[in-house]
CSV table of C-alpha atoms in Angstrom, one decimal:
chain,number,residue,atom,x,y,z
A,1,MET,CA,75.9,-5.2,-11.8
A,2,VAL,CA,72.5,-6.7,-11.2
A,3,ARG,CA,71.8,-9.8,-13.4
A,4,MET,CA,68.3,-11.1,-14.4
A,5,GLY,CA,67.3,-13.7,-11.9
A,6,SER,CA,68.9,-11.9,-8.9
A,7,ILE,CA,67.0,-9.6,-6.6
A,8,MET,CA,65.9,-6.5,-8.5
A,9,THR,CA,63.7,-3.5,-7.6
A,10,LYS,CA,60.2,-3.5,-9.0
A,11,GLU,CA,61.1,-0.4,-11.0
A,12,THR,CA,63.8,-2.3,-12.9
A,13,LYS,CA,61.6,-5.5,-13.2
A,14,ILE,CA,58.9,-3.4,-14.9
A,15,ILE,CA,61.3,-2.3,-17.6
A,16,HIS,CA,63.0,-5.7,-18.3
A,17,SER,CA,60.2,-8.2,-17.6
A,18,GLY,CA,59.0,-9.8,-20.9
A,19,LEU,CA,61.9,-8.4,-23.0
A,20,GLU,CA,63.3,-11.0,-25.4
A,21,PRO,CA,64.7,-9.0,-28.3
A,22,LYS,CA,66.6,-11.9,-29.8
A,23,ASN,CA,63.3,-13.7,-30.3
A,24,ILE,CA,61.6,-10.8,-32.0
A,25,HIS,CA,64.3,-9.5,-34.4
A,26,GLY,CA,65.9,-7.2,-31.9
A,27,SER,CA,62.7,-5.2,-31.1
A,28,LEU,CA,62.4,-3.7,-27.6
A,29,THR,CA,58.6,-3.6,-27.9
A,30,THR,CA,56.3,-6.6,-28.0
A,31,PRO,CA,54.8,-7.3,-31.4
A,32,ILE,CA,51.0,-7.3,-31.9
A,33,TYR,CA,50.0,-10.8,-33.1
A,34,LYS,CA,46.6,-10.5,-34.6
A,35,ASN,CA,45.2,-14.0,-35.3
A,36,SER,CA,42.1,-16.0,-34.8
A,37,THR,CA,43.4,-19.1,-36.5
A,38,LEU,CA,46.9,-20.6,-36.0
A,39,ALA,CA,48.4,-22.9,-38.6
A,40,PHE,CA,50.3,-25.9,-37.2
A,41,ASN,CA,53.4,-27.2,-38.9
A,42,ASN,CA,52.3,-30.8,-38.6
A,43,TYR,CA,50.0,-33.2,-36.8
A,44,LYS,CA,52.3,-33.6,-33.8
A,45,ASP,CA,52.5,-29.8,-33.2
A,46,PHE,CA,48.7,-29.7,-33.4
A,47,LEU,CA,48.3,-32.5,-30.8
A,48,ASP,CA,50.9,-30.8,-28.5
A,49,ALA,CA,49.1,-27.5,-28.7
A,50,LYS,CA,45.8,-29.1,-28.0
A,51,LYS,CA,47.2,-30.9,-25.0
A,52,ASN,CA,48.6,-27.6,-23.7
A,53,LYS,CA,46.0,-25.2,-25.1
A,54,TYR,CA,45.8,-23.0,-22.0
A,55,THR,CA,49.6,-22.3,-21.8
A,56,VAL,CA,50.7,-22.2,-25.5
A,57,PRO,CA,49.1,-20.6,-28.5
A,58,TYR,CA,46.3,-22.9,-29.8
A,59,TYR,CA,43.4,-20.7,-31.0
A,60,GLY,CA,43.2,-16.9,-31.0
A,61,ARG,CA,40.5,-16.7,-28.3
A,62,PHE,CA,42.7,-18.8,-26.0
A,63,GLY,CA,45.4,-16.2,-26.2
A,64,THR,CA,48.1,-15.0,-28.7
A,65,TYR,CA,51.8,-14.6,-28.3
A,66,THR,CA,51.1,-11.0,-27.2
A,67,THR,CA,48.8,-12.3,-24.5
A,68,LYS,CA,51.3,-14.8,-23.4
A,69,THR,CA,54.0,-12.2,-23.1
A,70,LEU,CA,51.8,-10.1,-20.8
A,71,GLU,CA,50.9,-13.1,-18.7
A,72,LYS,CA,54.6,-13.8,-18.3
A,73,ILE,CA,55.3,-10.2,-17.2
A,74,ILE,CA,52.5,-10.3,-14.6
A,75,CYS,CA,53.9,-13.6,-13.2
A,76,GLN,CA,57.3,-12.0,-12.8
A,77,LEU,CA,55.9,-8.8,-11.2
A,78,TYR,CA,53.7,-10.6,-8.7
A,79,SER,CA,56.0,-13.6,-8.3
A,80,SER,CA,53.0,-15.8,-9.0
A,81,GLU,CA,52.9,-19.3,-10.5
A,82,LYS,CA,50.3,-18.3,-13.0
A,83,SER,CA,48.4,-15.3,-14.4
A,84,ILE,CA,45.4,-14.8,-16.7
A,85,ILE,CA,44.6,-11.8,-18.9
A,86,THR,CA,41.0,-10.9,-19.3
A,87,SER,CA,38.9,-8.3,-21.3
A,88,SER,CA,38.5,-5.9,-18.3
A,89,GLY,CA,39.1,-5.7,-14.5
A,90,LEU,CA,35.4,-6.4,-14.0
A,91,SER,CA,35.5,-9.6,-16.1
A,92,ALA,CA,38.6,-10.7,-14.1
A,93,ILE,CA,36.6,-10.4,-10.9
A,94,THR,CA,33.3,-11.9,-12.1
A,95,SER,CA,35.0,-14.8,-14.0
A,96,THR,CA,37.1,-15.6,-10.9
A,97,ILE,CA,34.1,-15.6,-8.6
A,98,PHE,CA,31.9,-17.6,-11.0
A,99,SER,CA,34.7,-20.2,-11.4
A,100,LEU,CA,35.0,-20.9,-7.7
A,101,VAL,CA,31.4,-21.0,-6.2
A,102,LYS,CA,28.3,-23.0,-7.0
A,103,LYS,CA,24.7,-23.3,-6.0
A,104,ASN,CA,23.9,-23.1,-2.2
A,105,GLU,CA,27.4,-21.8,-1.3
A,106,ASN,CA,28.2,-18.5,0.3
A,107,ILE,CA,30.6,-15.7,-0.6
A,108,LEU,CA,31.7,-13.0,1.8
A,109,ILE,CA,32.0,-9.6,0.1
A,110,VAL,CA,33.3,-6.4,1.6
A,111,GLU,CA,30.9,-3.5,2.0
A,112,ASN,CA,31.5,-0.5,-0.2
A,113,CYS,CA,33.1,-2.6,-2.9
A,114,TYR,CA,33.2,-1.5,-6.6
A,115,GLU,CA,29.6,-0.9,-7.5
A,116,PRO,CA,29.6,-3.1,-10.7
A,117,VAL,CA,30.9,-6.0,-8.6
A,118,ALA,CA,28.1,-5.5,-6.1
A,119,ASN,CA,25.6,-5.4,-9.0
A,120,TYR,CA,27.0,-8.7,-10.4
A,121,ILE,CA,26.8,-10.4,-7.0
A,122,ASN,CA,23.3,-9.2,-6.3
A,123,LEU,CA,21.7,-9.3,-9.7
A,124,GLU,CA,23.5,-12.1,-11.5
A,125,LEU,CA,25.2,-14.5,-9.1
A,126,LYS,CA,22.1,-14.8,-7.0
A,127,LYS,CA,20.3,-16.3,-10.0
A,128,CYS,CA,22.8,-19.2,-9.8
A,129,GLY,CA,21.8,-19.9,-6.2
A,130,VAL,CA,24.9,-18.4,-4.6
A,131,ASN,CA,24.3,-16.5,-1.3
A,132,PRO,CA,26.3,-13.2,-0.9
A,133,ILE,CA,27.0,-12.0,2.6
A,134,PHE,CA,28.4,-8.5,3.0
A,135,TYR,CA,30.8,-7.7,5.9
A,136,LYS,CA,32.2,-4.5,7.3
A,137,PRO,CA,35.8,-3.8,6.2
A,138,THR,CA,36.8,-2.4,9.6
A,139,ASN,CA,35.5,-5.2,11.8
A,140,GLU,CA,37.3,-8.6,11.4
A,141,SER,CA,35.3,-10.1,14.3
A,142,ASN,CA,32.2,-9.3,12.4
A,143,LEU,CA,33.6,-11.1,9.4
A,144,GLU,CA,34.5,-14.2,11.4
A,145,LYS,CA,31.0,-14.4,12.8
A,146,LYS,CA,29.6,-14.5,9.3
A,147,VAL,CA,31.8,-17.5,8.2
A,148,ASN,CA,30.0,-20.8,8.1
A,149,SER,CA,30.5,-24.3,6.5
A,150,LYS,CA,29.0,-23.1,3.2
A,151,CYS,CA,31.4,-20.2,2.8
A,152,ARG,CA,33.8,-20.7,-0.2
A,153,LEU,CA,35.2,-17.2,-0.9
A,154,ILE,CA,36.2,-14.0,0.8
A,155,TYR,CA,36.4,-11.0,-1.5
A,156,LEU,CA,38.4,-8.0,-0.4
A,157,GLU,CA,39.0,-4.5,-1.6
A,158,SER,CA,41.6,-2.7,0.4
A,159,PRO,CA,41.1,0.2,0.2
A,160,SER,CA,37.4,-0.1,-0.5
A,161,SER,CA,35.8,2.0,-3.2
A,162,LEU,CA,35.1,5.7,-2.7
A,163,ASN,CA,35.7,5.9,1.1
A,164,TYR,CA,39.0,3.9,1.0
A,165,GLU,CA,38.6,1.9,4.2
A,166,ILE,CA,41.7,-0.3,4.7
A,167,GLN,CA,41.3,-3.9,5.7
A,168,ASP,CA,43.6,-5.8,8.1
A,169,ILE,CA,44.7,-8.3,5.5
A,170,GLU,CA,46.7,-10.5,7.7
A,171,LYS,CA,43.8,-11.0,10.1
A,172,ILE,CA,41.4,-11.8,7.3
A,173,VAL,CA,43.9,-14.3,5.8
A,174,LYS,CA,44.2,-16.0,9.2
A,175,ILE,CA,40.5,-16.4,9.4
A,176,ALA,CA,40.3,-17.7,5.8
A,177,LYS,CA,43.2,-20.2,6.2
A,178,LYS,CA,41.7,-21.6,9.4
A,179,LYS,CA,38.4,-22.3,7.6
A,180,LYS,CA,40.0,-23.3,4.3
A,181,ILE,CA,38.4,-20.4,2.4
A,182,ILE,CA,39.8,-18.9,-0.8
A,183,THR,CA,40.6,-15.2,-0.7
A,184,ILE,CA,40.4,-12.8,-3.6
A,185,MET,CA,41.7,-9.2,-3.5
A,186,ASP,CA,41.2,-6.4,-6.0
A,187,ASN,CA,44.5,-4.5,-5.9
A,188,THR,CA,43.8,-1.9,-8.5
A,189,TRP,CA,44.1,1.0,-6.0
A,190,SER,CA,47.7,0.3,-5.1
A,191,THR,CA,49.0,-1.9,-8.0
A,192,PHE,CA,51.8,-4.4,-7.4
A,193,LEU,CA,54.1,-1.4,-6.7
A,194,GLY,CA,52.3,-0.6,-3.5
A,195,ILE,CA,51.5,-4.1,-2.2
A,196,ASN,CA,51.7,-7.7,-3.2
A,197,PRO,CA,48.8,-9.4,-1.5
A,198,LEU,CA,50.1,-12.9,-2.5
A,199,ASN,CA,53.0,-12.3,-0.1
A,200,LEU,CA,50.5,-11.8,2.7
A,201,GLY,CA,48.7,-15.1,2.0
A,202,ILE,CA,45.9,-13.9,-0.3
A,203,ASP,CA,45.2,-16.6,-2.9
A,204,ILE,CA,44.1,-14.5,-5.9
A,205,VAL,CA,45.0,-11.0,-6.8
A,206,ILE,CA,43.1,-9.0,-9.4
A,207,GLU,CA,43.9,-5.7,-11.1
A,208,SER,CA,42.1,-3.6,-13.6
A,209,ALA,CA,44.9,-2.9,-16.0
A,210,THR,CA,42.5,-0.4,-17.6
A,211,LYS,CA,43.6,2.1,-15.0
A,212,TYR,CA,47.1,2.7,-13.7
A,213,ILE,CA,48.9,-0.1,-15.5
A,214,SER,CA,47.9,0.9,-19.1
A,215,GLY,CA,47.7,4.5,-17.9
A,216,HIS,CA,46.4,6.3,-21.0
A,217,SER,CA,42.6,5.8,-20.9
A,218,ASP,CA,42.7,4.0,-24.2
A,219,CYS,CA,42.2,0.3,-23.5
A,220,PHE,CA,40.4,-2.3,-21.3
A,221,CYS,CA,42.3,-5.1,-19.7
A,222,GLY,CA,42.2,-7.2,-16.5
A,223,ILE,CA,44.8,-9.4,-14.8
A,224,ILE,CA,44.6,-12.3,-12.4
A,225,ALA,CA,47.6,-13.6,-10.5
A,226,CYS,CA,47.3,-16.9,-8.6
A,227,SER,CA,48.7,-20.4,-8.0
A,228,GLU,CA,48.7,-23.1,-10.7
A,229,LYS,CA,46.0,-25.0,-8.8
A,230,ILE,CA,43.6,-22.1,-8.8
A,231,TYR,CA,44.6,-21.2,-12.4
A,232,LYS,CA,43.3,-24.6,-13.5
A,233,LYS,CA,39.9,-23.8,-12.1
A,234,ILE,CA,39.6,-20.3,-13.5
A,235,LYS,CA,41.2,-20.5,-16.9
A,236,PRO,CA,38.8,-23.1,-18.4
A,237,THR,CA,35.8,-21.1,-17.2
A,238,ILE,CA,37.1,-18.0,-18.9
A,239,ILE,CA,37.5,-19.9,-22.1
A,240,ARG,CA,34.0,-21.4,-21.9
A,241,ILE,CA,32.2,-18.1,-21.3
A,242,GLY,CA,34.1,-16.6,-24.2
A,243,ASP,CA,36.1,-13.8,-22.5
A,244,PHE,CA,38.8,-12.5,-24.7
A,245,VAL,CA,41.3,-9.6,-24.7
A,246,SER,CA,42.7,-8.3,-27.9
A,247,SER,CA,46.4,-8.3,-28.7
A,248,GLU,CA,46.2,-4.5,-29.2
A,249,ASN,CA,45.0,-4.0,-25.7
A,250,CYS,CA,47.7,-6.4,-24.3
A,251,TYR,CA,50.3,-4.4,-26.3
A,252,LEU,CA,49.0,-1.1,-24.8
A,253,THR,CA,49.1,-2.6,-21.3
A,254,ILE,CA,52.7,-3.7,-21.7
A,255,ARG,CA,53.6,-0.3,-23.1
A,256,GLY,CA,51.9,1.4,-20.2
A,257,LEU,CA,53.7,-0.8,-17.6
A,258,LYS,CA,57.1,0.6,-18.6
A,259,THR,CA,56.3,4.0,-17.2
A,260,LEU,CA,54.1,2.9,-14.3
A,261,SER,CA,56.5,3.7,-11.5
A,262,LEU,CA,57.2,7.2,-12.7
A,263,ARG,CA,53.5,7.9,-13.2
A,264,MET,CA,52.5,6.6,-9.8
A,265,GLU,CA,55.0,8.9,-8.2
A,266,LYS,CA,53.5,11.9,-10.0
A,267,HIS,CA,49.9,10.8,-9.2
A,268,ASN,CA,50.8,10.4,-5.6
A,269,LYS,CA,52.6,13.8,-5.4
A,270,ASN,CA,49.7,15.6,-7.1
A,271,ALA,CA,47.1,13.9,-4.8
A,272,TYR,CA,49.0,14.9,-1.7
A,273,LYS,CA,49.4,18.6,-2.8
A,274,VAL,CA,45.7,18.8,-3.7
A,275,TYR,CA,44.7,17.1,-0.5
A,276,LYS,CA,46.6,19.7,1.6
A,277,TYR,CA,44.8,22.4,-0.4
A,278,LEU,CA,41.3,20.8,0.2
A,279,GLN,CA,42.1,20.5,3.9
A,280,SER,CA,42.3,24.3,4.1
A,281,LEU,CA,38.9,25.1,2.6
A,282,LYS,CA,35.7,26.0,4.6
A,283,GLU,CA,33.6,24.7,1.7
A,284,ILE,CA,34.8,21.1,2.3
A,285,SER,CA,32.9,18.9,4.8
A,286,TYR,CA,34.8,15.6,4.6
A,287,ILE,CA,37.8,14.2,2.8
A,288,PHE,CA,38.7,10.5,2.2
A,289,TYR,CA,42.4,10.0,1.4
A,290,PRO,CA,44.3,7.2,3.2
A,291,PRO,CA,47.8,8.9,3.4
A,292,GLY,CA,46.1,11.8,5.2
A,293,ASP,CA,43.8,9.8,7.4
A,294,LYS,CA,44.2,9.4,11.2
A,295,GLY,CA,43.7,6.4,13.5
A,296,ARG,CA,43.1,2.9,12.3
A,297,ASN,CA,42.9,3.6,8.6
A,298,PHE,CA,46.2,5.4,8.4
A,299,ARG,CA,48.0,2.8,10.6
A,300,LEU,CA,46.8,0.0,8.3
A,301,TRP,CA,47.7,2.0,5.2
A,302,LYS,CA,51.2,2.5,6.5
A,303,LYS,CA,51.5,-1.2,7.5
A,304,TYR,CA,50.5,-2.6,4.1
A,305,HIS,CA,51.0,0.0,1.4
A,306,LYS,CA,54.3,1.4,0.2
A,307,ILE,CA,52.7,4.2,-1.9
A,308,GLY,CA,49.6,6.3,-2.3
A,309,ASN,CA,47.8,6.9,-5.5
A,310,SER,CA,45.7,9.5,-7.3
A,311,LEU,CA,42.3,9.3,-5.7
A,312,ILE,CA,40.6,11.7,-3.3
A,313,THR,CA,36.9,11.7,-2.3
A,314,PHE,CA,35.5,14.8,-0.8
A,315,SER,CA,32.2,16.6,-0.1
A,316,LEU,CA,31.1,20.2,-0.6
A,317,ASN,CA,28.9,21.3,2.3
A,318,LYS,CA,26.1,22.9,0.2
A,319,ASN,CA,24.1,20.3,-1.8
A,320,ASN,CA,22.5,22.8,-4.1
A,321,LYS,CA,22.0,21.8,-7.7
A,322,SER,CA,22.9,25.2,-9.2
A,323,LYS,CA,26.0,25.5,-7.0
A,324,ILE,CA,27.2,22.0,-7.8
A,325,GLU,CA,26.6,22.6,-11.5
A,326,SER,CA,28.5,25.9,-11.3
A,327,PHE,CA,31.5,24.2,-9.5
A,328,VAL,CA,31.8,21.3,-11.9
A,329,ASP,CA,31.2,23.2,-15.1
A,330,ASN,CA,33.8,25.8,-14.2
A,331,LEU,CA,36.6,23.2,-13.9
A,332,LYS,CA,38.7,23.3,-17.0
A,333,LEU,CA,41.5,20.8,-16.3
A,334,PHE,CA,39.4,18.3,-14.4
A,335,LYS,CA,37.2,16.5,-16.9
A,336,ILE,CA,33.9,14.8,-15.9
A,337,GLY,CA,34.3,11.1,-16.4
A,338,PHE,CA,34.5,7.6,-15.0
A,339,SER,CA,37.5,5.5,-14.2
A,340,TYR,CA,41.0,6.7,-13.2
A,341,GLY,CA,44.7,6.0,-13.7
A,342,GLY,CA,45.1,8.0,-16.9
A,343,PHE,CA,47.2,11.0,-17.6
A,344,GLU,CA,44.4,13.5,-17.4
A,345,SER,CA,42.7,14.7,-14.1
A,346,LEU,CA,39.1,13.6,-13.7
A,347,ILE,CA,36.1,14.5,-11.4
A,348,LEU,CA,33.2,12.2,-10.8
A,349,PRO,CA,30.0,13.6,-9.2
A,350,LEU,CA,28.7,11.0,-6.7
A,351,GLU,CA,24.9,11.4,-6.4
A,352,ASN,CA,24.6,8.4,-4.1
A,353,SER,CA,26.6,8.8,-0.9
A,354,PHE,CA,25.9,5.2,0.3
A,355,PHE,CA,29.5,4.9,1.4
A,356,TYR,CA,29.1,7.6,4.0
A,357,LYS,CA,25.7,7.9,5.7
A,358,LYS,CA,26.6,10.4,8.5
A,359,ASP,CA,26.0,13.4,6.3
A,360,ASN,CA,23.2,13.3,3.8
A,361,LYS,CA,23.3,17.1,3.2
A,362,ALA,CA,26.7,17.2,1.6
A,363,PHE,CA,27.4,16.5,-2.1
A,364,TRP,CA,30.3,14.2,-2.9
A,365,PHE,CA,32.9,13.9,-5.6
A,366,ARG,CA,35.8,11.6,-6.4
A,367,ILE,CA,38.8,13.2,-8.1
A,368,HIS,CA,41.6,11.5,-9.9
A,369,LEU,CA,44.8,13.6,-10.0
A,370,GLY,CA,46.5,13.1,-13.4
A,371,LEU,CA,50.0,14.1,-14.5
A,372,GLU,CA,49.5,17.9,-14.8
A,373,ASN,CA,51.3,20.4,-12.7
A,374,HIS,CA,49.7,20.4,-9.2
A,375,ASP,CA,49.7,24.2,-9.0
A,376,ASP,CA,47.6,24.4,-12.2
A,377,LEU,CA,45.2,21.8,-10.8
A,378,ILE,CA,44.8,23.8,-7.5
A,379,GLU,CA,44.3,27.0,-9.5
A,380,ASP,CA,41.6,25.3,-11.5
A,381,MET,CA,39.8,24.3,-8.3
A,382,LYS,CA,40.2,27.7,-6.8
A,383,TYR,CA,38.4,29.3,-9.8
A,384,ALA,CA,35.6,26.7,-9.8
A,385,LEU,CA,35.1,27.2,-6.0
A,386,LYS,CA,34.9,30.9,-6.5
A,387,LYS,CA,32.1,30.5,-9.0
A,388,TYR,CA,30.5,27.9,-6.6
A,389,ASN,CA,30.4,30.5,-3.8
A,390,LYS,CA,29.0,33.2,-6.0
A,391,SER,CA,26.2,31.1,-7.5
């Protein structure tokens, strides 16, 4: 029998991490502690909490018992010294970057990163005098040439947003360690089930728990996993800028975690089935889907990632407004909407194809394959494409 503390699979860790029924009256679910003010038993307890305000409950905005439980779970799942819970995945990224760079320093950012991150870098961080330098995700020598004495951070997304280009993480880490540069990786695409970047030498891992981890499209939450040394730089900044995640959202994130491995299997299966269907269509110009790629992208995906996910980006070859409208509006199971990772399938029209400039005539979409039956999803697409062809 496997005992806590011995080697366990991640699937089992997900279920048992953070469970302490004896401390919460036998409950198998984490209580929601709703408090702004905490009352201390005596002056000594107050001073102890003040001294350790980032690690024990002190004031509601610093974190509640519910928040601390989620932090403990993330540390166990990522095998990290510390973790921080934030109000969203974006706040986890922006707060981390803001904590670690200052005026006249450089940050290297991967091209085709999450658009809100690029907007923050270009429109907000520049105001502070920080110089962003974008690098190609598929060219490590290009990255190394851009490194200089003022470079403090390298920000990775692997795969990158929308076209899912895989980075050679080990090569980037080698460059960063040589130059003593801190590395940050957004791991939302794969989750800790697919890859643990900390084991590859990445310094900071971030996930938007809004997506796969919570899994029900009903809460915002971000996570940061890192060393204690880096934690001491990020956590005070997060407190000072007033970032806060509610106990309700932490509870929903913990609840979602328990079924993550099962849901990821279903997302992956549905995505592969739909990918194979899309491959057969004359209406489709291009498809981006790492498990189905060829060459470098597929090799790196196989090297670093244990699982696929729910996302496919594809293009329809006729960029005609009436045809696009007919296709989208005749989908009944795929709902039009942002984000991904929830139980329902989604389609997002991409009016700007900045991530792929070889074909400006096609119209692009990103789809998230939810937990429905894949045959039903394919039938839904067949019907919409039939209307697309007739319009």
